[in-house]
Short mmCIF file of C-alpha atoms in Angstrom, two decimals:
data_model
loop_
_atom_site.label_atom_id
_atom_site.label_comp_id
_atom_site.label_asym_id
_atom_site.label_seq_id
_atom_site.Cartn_x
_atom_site.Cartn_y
_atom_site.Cartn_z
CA UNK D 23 -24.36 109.02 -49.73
CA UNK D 24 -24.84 107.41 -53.29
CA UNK D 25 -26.29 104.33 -53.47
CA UNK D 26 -23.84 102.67 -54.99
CA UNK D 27 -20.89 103.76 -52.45
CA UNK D 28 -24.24 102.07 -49.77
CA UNK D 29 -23.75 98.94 -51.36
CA UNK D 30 -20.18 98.95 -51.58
CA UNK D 31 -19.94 99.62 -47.90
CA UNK D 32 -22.54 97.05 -46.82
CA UNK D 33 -20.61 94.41 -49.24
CA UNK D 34 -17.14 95.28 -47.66
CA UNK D 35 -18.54 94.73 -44.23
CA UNK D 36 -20.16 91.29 -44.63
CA UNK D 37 -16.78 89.39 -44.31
CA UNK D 38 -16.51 90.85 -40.61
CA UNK D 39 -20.21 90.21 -39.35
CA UNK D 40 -18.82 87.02 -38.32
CA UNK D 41 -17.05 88.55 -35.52
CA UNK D 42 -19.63 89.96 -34.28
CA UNK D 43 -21.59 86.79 -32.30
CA UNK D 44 -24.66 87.44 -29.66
CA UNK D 45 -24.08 86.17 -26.40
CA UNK D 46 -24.97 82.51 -26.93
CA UNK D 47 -24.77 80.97 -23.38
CA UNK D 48 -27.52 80.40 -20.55
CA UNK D 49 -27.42 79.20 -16.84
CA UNK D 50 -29.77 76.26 -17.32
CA UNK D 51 -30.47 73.70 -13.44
CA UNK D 52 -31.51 70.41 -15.18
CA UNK D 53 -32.57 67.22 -12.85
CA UNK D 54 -30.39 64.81 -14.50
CA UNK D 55 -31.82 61.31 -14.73
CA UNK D 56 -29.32 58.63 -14.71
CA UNK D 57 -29.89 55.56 -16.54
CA UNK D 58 -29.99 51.94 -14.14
CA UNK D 59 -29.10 48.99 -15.48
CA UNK D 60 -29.43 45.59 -13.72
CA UNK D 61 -29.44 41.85 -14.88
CA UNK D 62 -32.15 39.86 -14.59
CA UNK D 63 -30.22 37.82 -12.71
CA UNK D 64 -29.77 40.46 -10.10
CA UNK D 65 -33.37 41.62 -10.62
CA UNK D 66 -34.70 38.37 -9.00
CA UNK D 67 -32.28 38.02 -6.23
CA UNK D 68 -33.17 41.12 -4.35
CA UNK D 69 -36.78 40.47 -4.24
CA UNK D 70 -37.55 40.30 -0.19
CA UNK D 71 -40.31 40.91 2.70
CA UNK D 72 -38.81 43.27 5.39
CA UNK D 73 -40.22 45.58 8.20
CA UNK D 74 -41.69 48.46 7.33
CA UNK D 75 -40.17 51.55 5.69
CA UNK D 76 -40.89 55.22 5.48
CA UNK D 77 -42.38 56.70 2.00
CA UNK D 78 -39.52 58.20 0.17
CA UNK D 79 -40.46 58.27 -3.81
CA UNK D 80 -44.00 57.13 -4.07
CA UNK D 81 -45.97 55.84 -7.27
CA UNK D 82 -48.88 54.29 -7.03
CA UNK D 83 -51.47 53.76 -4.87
CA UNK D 84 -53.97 50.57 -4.86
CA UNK D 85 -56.71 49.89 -2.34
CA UNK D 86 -58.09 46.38 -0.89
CA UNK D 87 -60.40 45.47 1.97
CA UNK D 88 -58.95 47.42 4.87
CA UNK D 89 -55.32 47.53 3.22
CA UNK D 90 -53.13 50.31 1.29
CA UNK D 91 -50.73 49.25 -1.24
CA UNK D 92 -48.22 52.38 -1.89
CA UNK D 93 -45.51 51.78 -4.84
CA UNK D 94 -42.28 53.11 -4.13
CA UNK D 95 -41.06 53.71 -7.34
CA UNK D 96 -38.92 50.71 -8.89
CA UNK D 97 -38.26 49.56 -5.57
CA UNK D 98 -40.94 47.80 -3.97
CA UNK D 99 -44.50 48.10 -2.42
CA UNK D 100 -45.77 49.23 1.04
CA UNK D 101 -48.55 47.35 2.83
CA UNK D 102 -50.52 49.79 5.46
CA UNK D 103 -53.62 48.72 7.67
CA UNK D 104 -55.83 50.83 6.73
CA UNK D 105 -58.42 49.96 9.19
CA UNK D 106 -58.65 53.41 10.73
CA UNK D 107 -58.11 55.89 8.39
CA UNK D 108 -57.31 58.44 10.55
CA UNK D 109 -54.27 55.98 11.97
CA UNK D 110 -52.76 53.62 8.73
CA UNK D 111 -50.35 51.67 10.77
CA UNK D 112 -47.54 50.75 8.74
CA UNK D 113 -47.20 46.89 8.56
CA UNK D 114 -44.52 46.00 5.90
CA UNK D 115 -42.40 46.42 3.13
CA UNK D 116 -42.08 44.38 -0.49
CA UNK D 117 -38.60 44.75 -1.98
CA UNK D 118 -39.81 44.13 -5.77
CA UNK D 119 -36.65 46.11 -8.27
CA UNK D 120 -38.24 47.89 -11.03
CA UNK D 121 -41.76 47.57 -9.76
CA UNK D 122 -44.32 50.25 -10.55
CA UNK D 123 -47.33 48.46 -10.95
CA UNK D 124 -50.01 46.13 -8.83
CA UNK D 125 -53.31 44.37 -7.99
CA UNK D 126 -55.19 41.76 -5.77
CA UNK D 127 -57.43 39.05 -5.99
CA UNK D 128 -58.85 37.45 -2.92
CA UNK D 129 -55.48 37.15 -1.40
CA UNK D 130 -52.86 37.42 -4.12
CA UNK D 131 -50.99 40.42 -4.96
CA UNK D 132 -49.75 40.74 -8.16
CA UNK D 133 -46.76 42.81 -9.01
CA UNK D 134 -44.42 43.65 -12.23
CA UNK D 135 -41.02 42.84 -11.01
CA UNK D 136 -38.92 44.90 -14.39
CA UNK D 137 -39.90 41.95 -16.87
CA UNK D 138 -41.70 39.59 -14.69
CA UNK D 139 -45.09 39.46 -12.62
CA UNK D 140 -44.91 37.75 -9.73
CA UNK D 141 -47.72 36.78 -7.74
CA UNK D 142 -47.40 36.68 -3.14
CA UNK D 143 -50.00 35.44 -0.99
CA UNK D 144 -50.38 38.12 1.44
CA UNK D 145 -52.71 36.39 3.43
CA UNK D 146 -50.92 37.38 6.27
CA UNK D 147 -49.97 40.83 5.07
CA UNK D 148 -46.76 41.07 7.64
CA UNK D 149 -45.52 38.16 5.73
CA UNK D 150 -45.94 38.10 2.05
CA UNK D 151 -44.73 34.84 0.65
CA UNK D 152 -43.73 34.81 -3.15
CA UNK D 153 -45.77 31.90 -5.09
CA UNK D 154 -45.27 32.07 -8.48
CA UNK D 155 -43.04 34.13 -11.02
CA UNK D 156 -43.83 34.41 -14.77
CA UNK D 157 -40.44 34.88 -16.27
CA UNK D 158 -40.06 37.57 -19.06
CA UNK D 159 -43.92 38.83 -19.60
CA UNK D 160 -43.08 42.33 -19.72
CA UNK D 161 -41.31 44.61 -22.03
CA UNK D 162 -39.86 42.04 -24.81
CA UNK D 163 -39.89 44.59 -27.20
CA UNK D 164 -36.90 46.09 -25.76
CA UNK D 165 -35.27 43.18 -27.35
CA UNK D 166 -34.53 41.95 -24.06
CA UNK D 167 -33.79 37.84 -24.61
CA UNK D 168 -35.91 35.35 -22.01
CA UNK D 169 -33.57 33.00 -20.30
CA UNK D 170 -30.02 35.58 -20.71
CA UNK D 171 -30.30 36.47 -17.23
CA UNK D 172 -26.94 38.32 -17.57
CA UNK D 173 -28.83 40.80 -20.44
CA UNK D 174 -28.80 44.70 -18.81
CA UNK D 175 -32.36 45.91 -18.01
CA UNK D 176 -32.92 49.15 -17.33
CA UNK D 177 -35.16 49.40 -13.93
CA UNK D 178 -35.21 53.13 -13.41
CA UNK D 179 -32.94 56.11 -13.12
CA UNK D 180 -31.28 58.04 -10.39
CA UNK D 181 -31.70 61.60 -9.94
CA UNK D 182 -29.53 64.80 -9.38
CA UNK D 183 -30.08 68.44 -10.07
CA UNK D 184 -27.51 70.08 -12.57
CA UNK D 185 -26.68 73.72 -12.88
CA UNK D 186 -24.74 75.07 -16.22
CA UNK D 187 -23.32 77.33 -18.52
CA UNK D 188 -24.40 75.74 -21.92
CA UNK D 189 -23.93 77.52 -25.06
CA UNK D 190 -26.20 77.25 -28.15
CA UNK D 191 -24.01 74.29 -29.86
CA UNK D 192 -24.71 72.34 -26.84
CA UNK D 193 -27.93 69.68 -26.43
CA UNK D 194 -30.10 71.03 -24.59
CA UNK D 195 -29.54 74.86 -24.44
CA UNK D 196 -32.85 76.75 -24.48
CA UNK D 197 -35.16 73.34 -24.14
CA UNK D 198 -36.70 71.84 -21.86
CA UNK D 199 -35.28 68.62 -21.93
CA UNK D 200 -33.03 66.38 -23.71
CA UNK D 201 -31.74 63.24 -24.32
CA UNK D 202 -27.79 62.61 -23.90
CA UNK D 203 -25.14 59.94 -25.63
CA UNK D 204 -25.39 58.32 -22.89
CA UNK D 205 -29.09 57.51 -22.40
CA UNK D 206 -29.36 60.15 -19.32
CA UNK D 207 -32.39 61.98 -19.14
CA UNK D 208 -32.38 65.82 -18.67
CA UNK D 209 -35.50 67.67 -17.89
CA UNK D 210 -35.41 71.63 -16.74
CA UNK D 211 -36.51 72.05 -12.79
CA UNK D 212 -39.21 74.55 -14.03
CA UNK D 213 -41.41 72.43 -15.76
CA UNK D 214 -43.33 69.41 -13.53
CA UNK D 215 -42.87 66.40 -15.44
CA UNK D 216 -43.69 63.40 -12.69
CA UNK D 217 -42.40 59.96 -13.36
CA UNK D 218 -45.45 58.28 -13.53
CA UNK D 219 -53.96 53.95 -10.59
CA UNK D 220 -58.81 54.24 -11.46
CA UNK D 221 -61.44 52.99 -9.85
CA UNK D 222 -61.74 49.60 -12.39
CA UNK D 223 -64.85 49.75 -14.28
CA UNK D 224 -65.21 46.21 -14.25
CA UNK D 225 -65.12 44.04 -11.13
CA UNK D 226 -66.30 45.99 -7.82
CA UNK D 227 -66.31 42.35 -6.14
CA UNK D 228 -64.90 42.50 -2.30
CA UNK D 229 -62.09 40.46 -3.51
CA UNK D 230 -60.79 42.38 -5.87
CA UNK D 231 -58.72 45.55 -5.17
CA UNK D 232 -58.98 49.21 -6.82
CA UNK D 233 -56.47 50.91 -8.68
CA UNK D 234 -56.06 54.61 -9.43
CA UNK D 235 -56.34 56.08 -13.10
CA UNK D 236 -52.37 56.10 -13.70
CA UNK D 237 -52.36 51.96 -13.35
CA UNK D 238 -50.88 49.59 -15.78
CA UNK D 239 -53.20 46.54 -13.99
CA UNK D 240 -56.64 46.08 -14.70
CA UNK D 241 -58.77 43.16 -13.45
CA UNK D 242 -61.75 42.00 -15.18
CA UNK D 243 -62.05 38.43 -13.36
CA UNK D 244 -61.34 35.87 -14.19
CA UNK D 245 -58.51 37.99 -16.09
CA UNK D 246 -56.00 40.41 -14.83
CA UNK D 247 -54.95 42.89 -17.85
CA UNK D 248 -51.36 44.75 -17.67
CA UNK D 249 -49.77 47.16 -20.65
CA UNK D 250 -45.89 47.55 -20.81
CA UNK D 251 -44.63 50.11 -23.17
CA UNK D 252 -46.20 48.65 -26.11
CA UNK D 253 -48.36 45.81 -25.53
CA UNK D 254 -51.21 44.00 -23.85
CA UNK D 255 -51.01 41.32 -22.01
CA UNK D 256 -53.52 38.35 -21.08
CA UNK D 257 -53.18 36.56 -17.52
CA UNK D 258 -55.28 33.86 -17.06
CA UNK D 259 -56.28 34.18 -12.58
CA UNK D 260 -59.05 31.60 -12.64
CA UNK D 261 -56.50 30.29 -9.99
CA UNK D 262 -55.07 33.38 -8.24
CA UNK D 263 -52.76 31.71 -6.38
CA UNK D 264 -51.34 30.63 -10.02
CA UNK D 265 -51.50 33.05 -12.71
CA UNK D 266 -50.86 31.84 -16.57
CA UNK D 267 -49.44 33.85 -19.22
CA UNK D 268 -52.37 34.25 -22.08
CA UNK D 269 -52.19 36.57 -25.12
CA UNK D 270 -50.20 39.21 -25.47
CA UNK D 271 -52.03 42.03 -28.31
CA UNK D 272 -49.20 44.80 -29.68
CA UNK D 273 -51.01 48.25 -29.02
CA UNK D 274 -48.97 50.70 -29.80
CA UNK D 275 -45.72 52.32 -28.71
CA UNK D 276 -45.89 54.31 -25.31
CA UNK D 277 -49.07 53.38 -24.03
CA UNK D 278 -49.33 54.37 -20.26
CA UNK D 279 -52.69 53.56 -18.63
CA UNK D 280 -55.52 50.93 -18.38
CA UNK D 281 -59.28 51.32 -17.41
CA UNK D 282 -61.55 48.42 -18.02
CA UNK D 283 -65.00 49.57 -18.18
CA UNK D 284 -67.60 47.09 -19.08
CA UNK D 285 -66.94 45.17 -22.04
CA UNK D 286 -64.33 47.62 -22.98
CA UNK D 287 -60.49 48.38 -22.14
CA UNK D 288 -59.36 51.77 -22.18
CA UNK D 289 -55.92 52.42 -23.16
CA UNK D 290 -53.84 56.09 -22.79
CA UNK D 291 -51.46 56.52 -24.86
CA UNK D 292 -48.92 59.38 -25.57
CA UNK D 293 -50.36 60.22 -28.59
CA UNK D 294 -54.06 59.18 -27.81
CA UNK D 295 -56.42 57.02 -26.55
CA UNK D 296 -57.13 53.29 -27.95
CA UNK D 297 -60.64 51.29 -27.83
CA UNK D 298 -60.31 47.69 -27.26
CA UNK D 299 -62.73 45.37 -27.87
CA UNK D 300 -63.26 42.56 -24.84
CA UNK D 301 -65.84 40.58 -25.32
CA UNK D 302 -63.55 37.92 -26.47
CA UNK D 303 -61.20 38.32 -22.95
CA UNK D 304 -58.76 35.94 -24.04
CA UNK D 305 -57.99 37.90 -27.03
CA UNK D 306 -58.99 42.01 -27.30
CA UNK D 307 -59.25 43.64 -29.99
CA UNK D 308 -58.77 47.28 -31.59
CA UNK D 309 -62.65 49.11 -32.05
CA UNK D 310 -60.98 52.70 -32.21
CA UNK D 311 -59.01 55.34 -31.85
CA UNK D 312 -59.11 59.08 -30.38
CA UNK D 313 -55.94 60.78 -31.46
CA UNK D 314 -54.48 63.77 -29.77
CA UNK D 315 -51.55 65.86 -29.36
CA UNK D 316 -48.44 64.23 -27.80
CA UNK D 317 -48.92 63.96 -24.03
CA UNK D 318 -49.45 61.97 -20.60
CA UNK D 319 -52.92 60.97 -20.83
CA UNK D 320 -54.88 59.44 -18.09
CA UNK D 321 -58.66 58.03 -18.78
CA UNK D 322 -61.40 57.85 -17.11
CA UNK D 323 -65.03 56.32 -18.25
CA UNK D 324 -68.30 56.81 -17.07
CA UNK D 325 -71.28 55.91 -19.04
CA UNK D 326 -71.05 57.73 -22.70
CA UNK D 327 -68.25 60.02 -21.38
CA UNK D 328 -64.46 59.53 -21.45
CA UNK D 329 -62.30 62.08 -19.16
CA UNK D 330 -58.99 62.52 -20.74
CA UNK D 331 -56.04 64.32 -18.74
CA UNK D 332 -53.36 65.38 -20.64
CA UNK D 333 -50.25 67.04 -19.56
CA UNK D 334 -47.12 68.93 -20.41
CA UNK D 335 -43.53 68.46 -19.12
CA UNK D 336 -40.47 66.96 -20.69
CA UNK D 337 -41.07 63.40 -20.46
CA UNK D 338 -44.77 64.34 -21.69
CA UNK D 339 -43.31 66.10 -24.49
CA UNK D 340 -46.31 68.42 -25.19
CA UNK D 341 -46.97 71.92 -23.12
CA UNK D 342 -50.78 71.85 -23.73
CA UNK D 343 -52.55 71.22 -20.13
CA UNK D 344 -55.99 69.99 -20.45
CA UNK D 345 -59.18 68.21 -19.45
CA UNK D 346 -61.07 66.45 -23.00
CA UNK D 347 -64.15 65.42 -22.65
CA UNK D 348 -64.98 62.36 -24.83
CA UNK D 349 -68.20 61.14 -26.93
CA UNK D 350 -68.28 57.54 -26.80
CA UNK D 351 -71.28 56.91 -27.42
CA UNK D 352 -70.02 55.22 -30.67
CA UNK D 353 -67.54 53.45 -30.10
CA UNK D 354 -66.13 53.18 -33.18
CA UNK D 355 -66.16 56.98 -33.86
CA UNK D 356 -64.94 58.67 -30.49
CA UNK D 357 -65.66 62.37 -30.63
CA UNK D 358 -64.68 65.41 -28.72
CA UNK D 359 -67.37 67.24 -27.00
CA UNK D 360 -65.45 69.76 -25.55
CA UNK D 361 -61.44 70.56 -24.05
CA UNK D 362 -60.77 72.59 -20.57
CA UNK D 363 -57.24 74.32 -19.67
CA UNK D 364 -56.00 72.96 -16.55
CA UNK D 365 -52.94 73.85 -14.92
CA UNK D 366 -50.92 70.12 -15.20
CA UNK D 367 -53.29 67.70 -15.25
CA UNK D 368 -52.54 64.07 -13.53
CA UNK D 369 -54.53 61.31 -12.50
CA UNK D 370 -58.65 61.72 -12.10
CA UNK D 371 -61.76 59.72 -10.45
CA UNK D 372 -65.49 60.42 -10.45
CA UNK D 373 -68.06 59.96 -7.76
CA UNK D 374 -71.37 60.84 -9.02
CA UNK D 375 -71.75 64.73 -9.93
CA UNK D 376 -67.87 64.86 -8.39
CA UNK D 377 -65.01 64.95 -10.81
CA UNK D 378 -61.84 64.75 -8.89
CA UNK D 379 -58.55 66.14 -10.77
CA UNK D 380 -54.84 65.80 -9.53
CA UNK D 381 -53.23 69.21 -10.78
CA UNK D 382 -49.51 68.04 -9.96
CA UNK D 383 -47.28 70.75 -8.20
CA UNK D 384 -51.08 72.69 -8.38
CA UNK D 385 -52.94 70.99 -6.13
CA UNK D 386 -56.12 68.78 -6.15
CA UNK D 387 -59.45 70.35 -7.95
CA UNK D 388 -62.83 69.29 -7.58
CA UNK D 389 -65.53 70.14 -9.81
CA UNK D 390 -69.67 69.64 -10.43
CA UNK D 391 -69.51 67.42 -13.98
CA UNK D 392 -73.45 68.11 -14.14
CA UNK D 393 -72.80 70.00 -16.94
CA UNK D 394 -70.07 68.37 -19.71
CA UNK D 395 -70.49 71.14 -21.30
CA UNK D 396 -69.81 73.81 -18.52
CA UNK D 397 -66.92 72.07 -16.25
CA UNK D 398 -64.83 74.93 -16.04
CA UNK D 399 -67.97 77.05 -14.76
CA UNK D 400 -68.28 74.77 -11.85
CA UNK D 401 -65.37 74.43 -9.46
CA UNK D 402 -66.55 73.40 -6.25
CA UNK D 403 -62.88 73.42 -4.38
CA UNK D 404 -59.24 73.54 -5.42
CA UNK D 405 -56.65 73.07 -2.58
CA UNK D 406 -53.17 73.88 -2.94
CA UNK D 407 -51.13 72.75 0.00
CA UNK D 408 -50.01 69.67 -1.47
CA UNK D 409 -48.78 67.77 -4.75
CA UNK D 410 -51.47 65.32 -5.99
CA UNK D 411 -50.40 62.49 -8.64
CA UNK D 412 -53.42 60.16 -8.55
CA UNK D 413 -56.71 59.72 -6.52
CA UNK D 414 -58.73 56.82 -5.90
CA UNK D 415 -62.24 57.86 -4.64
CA UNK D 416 -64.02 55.26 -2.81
CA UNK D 417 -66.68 57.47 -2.36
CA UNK D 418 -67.21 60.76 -1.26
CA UNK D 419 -66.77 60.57 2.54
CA UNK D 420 -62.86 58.55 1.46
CA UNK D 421 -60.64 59.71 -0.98
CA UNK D 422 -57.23 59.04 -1.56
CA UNK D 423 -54.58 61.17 -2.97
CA UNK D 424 -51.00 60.41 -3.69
CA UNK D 425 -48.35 62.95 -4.69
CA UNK D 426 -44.89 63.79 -3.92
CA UNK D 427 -45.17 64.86 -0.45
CA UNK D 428 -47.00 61.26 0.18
CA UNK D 429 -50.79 60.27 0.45
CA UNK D 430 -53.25 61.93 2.07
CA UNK D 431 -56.89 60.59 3.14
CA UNK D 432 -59.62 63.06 2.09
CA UNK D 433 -63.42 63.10 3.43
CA UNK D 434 -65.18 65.18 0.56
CA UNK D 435 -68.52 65.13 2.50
CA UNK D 436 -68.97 68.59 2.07
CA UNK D 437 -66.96 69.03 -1.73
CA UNK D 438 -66.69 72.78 -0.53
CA UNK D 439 -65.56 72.38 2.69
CA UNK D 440 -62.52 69.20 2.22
CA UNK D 441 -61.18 67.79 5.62
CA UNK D 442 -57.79 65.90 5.75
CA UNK D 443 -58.66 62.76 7.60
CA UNK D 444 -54.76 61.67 7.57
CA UNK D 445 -51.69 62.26 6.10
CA UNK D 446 -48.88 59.55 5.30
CA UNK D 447 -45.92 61.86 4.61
CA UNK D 448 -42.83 61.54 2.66
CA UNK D 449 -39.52 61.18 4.47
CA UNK D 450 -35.91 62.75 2.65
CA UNK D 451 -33.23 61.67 3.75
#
């Protein structure tokens, strides 16, 4: 065959490739995520004290005196006696809508209700009492208006699983999420990406609570600290039983977590981790930055070190699981000493040579930190049985670690040999 008859053939049969189309369709099972929206107006009215409720969709997890504080996710807050770990009798529950976040002074609990913090006395803990509301703190940059209580507010989403045909021209064939015209969220069943408090660095006082490293509170009294999706915000609690609204500093967009450490507030962010300044507590400031690749990123601070989590999913946007460890020994010039693959990296706590890490759908990992530089040489335990979000370790005889299936009470006496002191399970319907 001539090479110009080749050519003439090959030209002559362009016009048809057309017709000739791959098979461009895939059975894709999404968990759909429905978008809520509620009026302020309706916001405040269903805010309520009832009897006690079974864990269904837990958040997170904050620890005061002898009581547990369990979020359940944009719905409210559990109150447990925790007096006997082995037994957490279940006292009441807080109906708060769109409430993910807490903390306590003496006896005040503070909690985000969508836009507002309110503050109960829960000086009888069967029979929280609602003192004072701070209208509109939270999440103005959503545009939402303070006083148009008839503005929708989106206050969470509702979830179903989805199985399709989709074909390449569709959103979200061959990805692993997606956004739709709607404002429904999509994310594929096979990757883990959790909805999503740390010991506090600062405080440590017997009347003030401790968080887990996913919180959006922070107390350094007298001042409680709390991040919305862009800002931070100043609450004066020199009188608990009365917060004020201080400062509020713009961060950045998609910050997630707080840990005050010292004269210092740690901020995660999607895209990093920011330094602020707080010597001045009325007003913080931004010392630094440590940028990294788009993810959920947990912090943790200890000394000259800063544990970084990050994690992939959907909603986490990068597939890159891993542990950073942090130089921050100057400040102003964070530097990475060295990055570990984990399997999908949550929430994290330290108690002396113990680093603690919450590996999602993977379990709960434990490891010697003796060596920075050799973490990945040094796992002491790694148990599997259960999903672990956050952990709060109290110390190493009490830790506590929340995930899907609910919170369990660990006694890490022996880091190789981990006994589960108690479990408070999750109940589907």
């Amino acid at each position: 065959m001539n090479k110009l008859f080749l050519s003439i053939l090959i030209l002559c049969a362009l016009p048809f490739a057309a017709c000739f189309k791959d098979d461009c369709t895939s059975h894709q099972t999404f968990v759909r995520m429905d978008p809520i929206y509620k009026t302020a107006e309706a916001i405040r009215a269903e805010f309520g004290v009832g009897a006690a409720r079974a864990l269904k969709n837990p958040g997170k997890i904050y620890v005061h005196q002898n009581y547990l504080f369990i979020n359940e996710i944009n719905e409210g807050i559990h109150i447990f006696d925790n007096s006997n770990t082995a037994k957490p009798i279940n006292l009441s529950f807080i109906t708060i809508s769109g409430n993910r976040d807490m903390a306590v002074k003496d006896n005040v609990l503070y909690a985000d209700n969508a836009i507002d913090l309110l503050a109960l006395d829960i000086s009888v803990v069967t029979a929280p009492k609602l003192l004072k509301r701070i209208d509109g703190i939270f999440n103005k940059s959503f545009g939402w208006a303070a006083g148009n209580a008839s503005q929708p507010i989106l206050v969470g989403y509702t979830e179903s699983t989805v199985t399709q045909v989709r074909d390449c021209s569709q959103d979200g064939f061959g990805q692993n999420g997606f956004i739709d015209q709607l404002g429904g969220v999509w994310r594929n069943t096979s990757f883990d990406a959790s909805l999503s408090s740390t010991k506090a660095g600062a405080g440590g006082a017997s009347n003030i609570g401790v968080g887990g490293s996913q919180s959006r509170f922070g107390i350094v009294d007298p001042y409680l600290y709390a991040i919305d999706q862009s800002d931070l915000h100043v609450i004066y609690i020199d009188d608990p039983k009365s917060p004020r609204e201080g400062k509020s500093v713009q961060v950045a967009w998609n910050i997630e977590t707080l840990f005050p450490y010292k004269d210092k507030l740690f901020i995660g962010a999607q895209n990093g981790m920011y330094i602020m300044d707080n010597k001045n507590p009325e007003a913080p400031t931004l010392l630094s930055t440590f940028t990294h690749a788009q993810a959920c990123d947990p912090v943790y601070v200890e000394g000259d070190i800063a544990y970084v989590t990050l994690r992939g999913g959907t909603r986490c946007q990068n597939f890159d699981n891993e542990l950073d460890v942090i130089d921050i020994s100057n400040i102003t010039s964070p530097r990475l000493m060295k990055k570990y693959p984990m399997s999908n990296p949550h929430g994290l706590s330290i108690i002396g040579k113990l680093l603690f890490i919450c590996e999602g759908q993977f379990g709960f990992k434990v490891f010697d930190k003796s060596d920075v530089l050799a973490i990945d040489k040094n796992l002491i335990s790694h148990l599997t049985s259960f999903h672990a979000y956050d952990v709060i370790a109290l110390d190493q005889a009490h830790l506590l670690v929340i995930g899907d299936d609910g919170l369990m009470q660990l006694d890490a006496t022996d880091p190789k040999k981990i006994k589960v002191v108690s479990v408070i399970p999750v109940v589907k319907n």
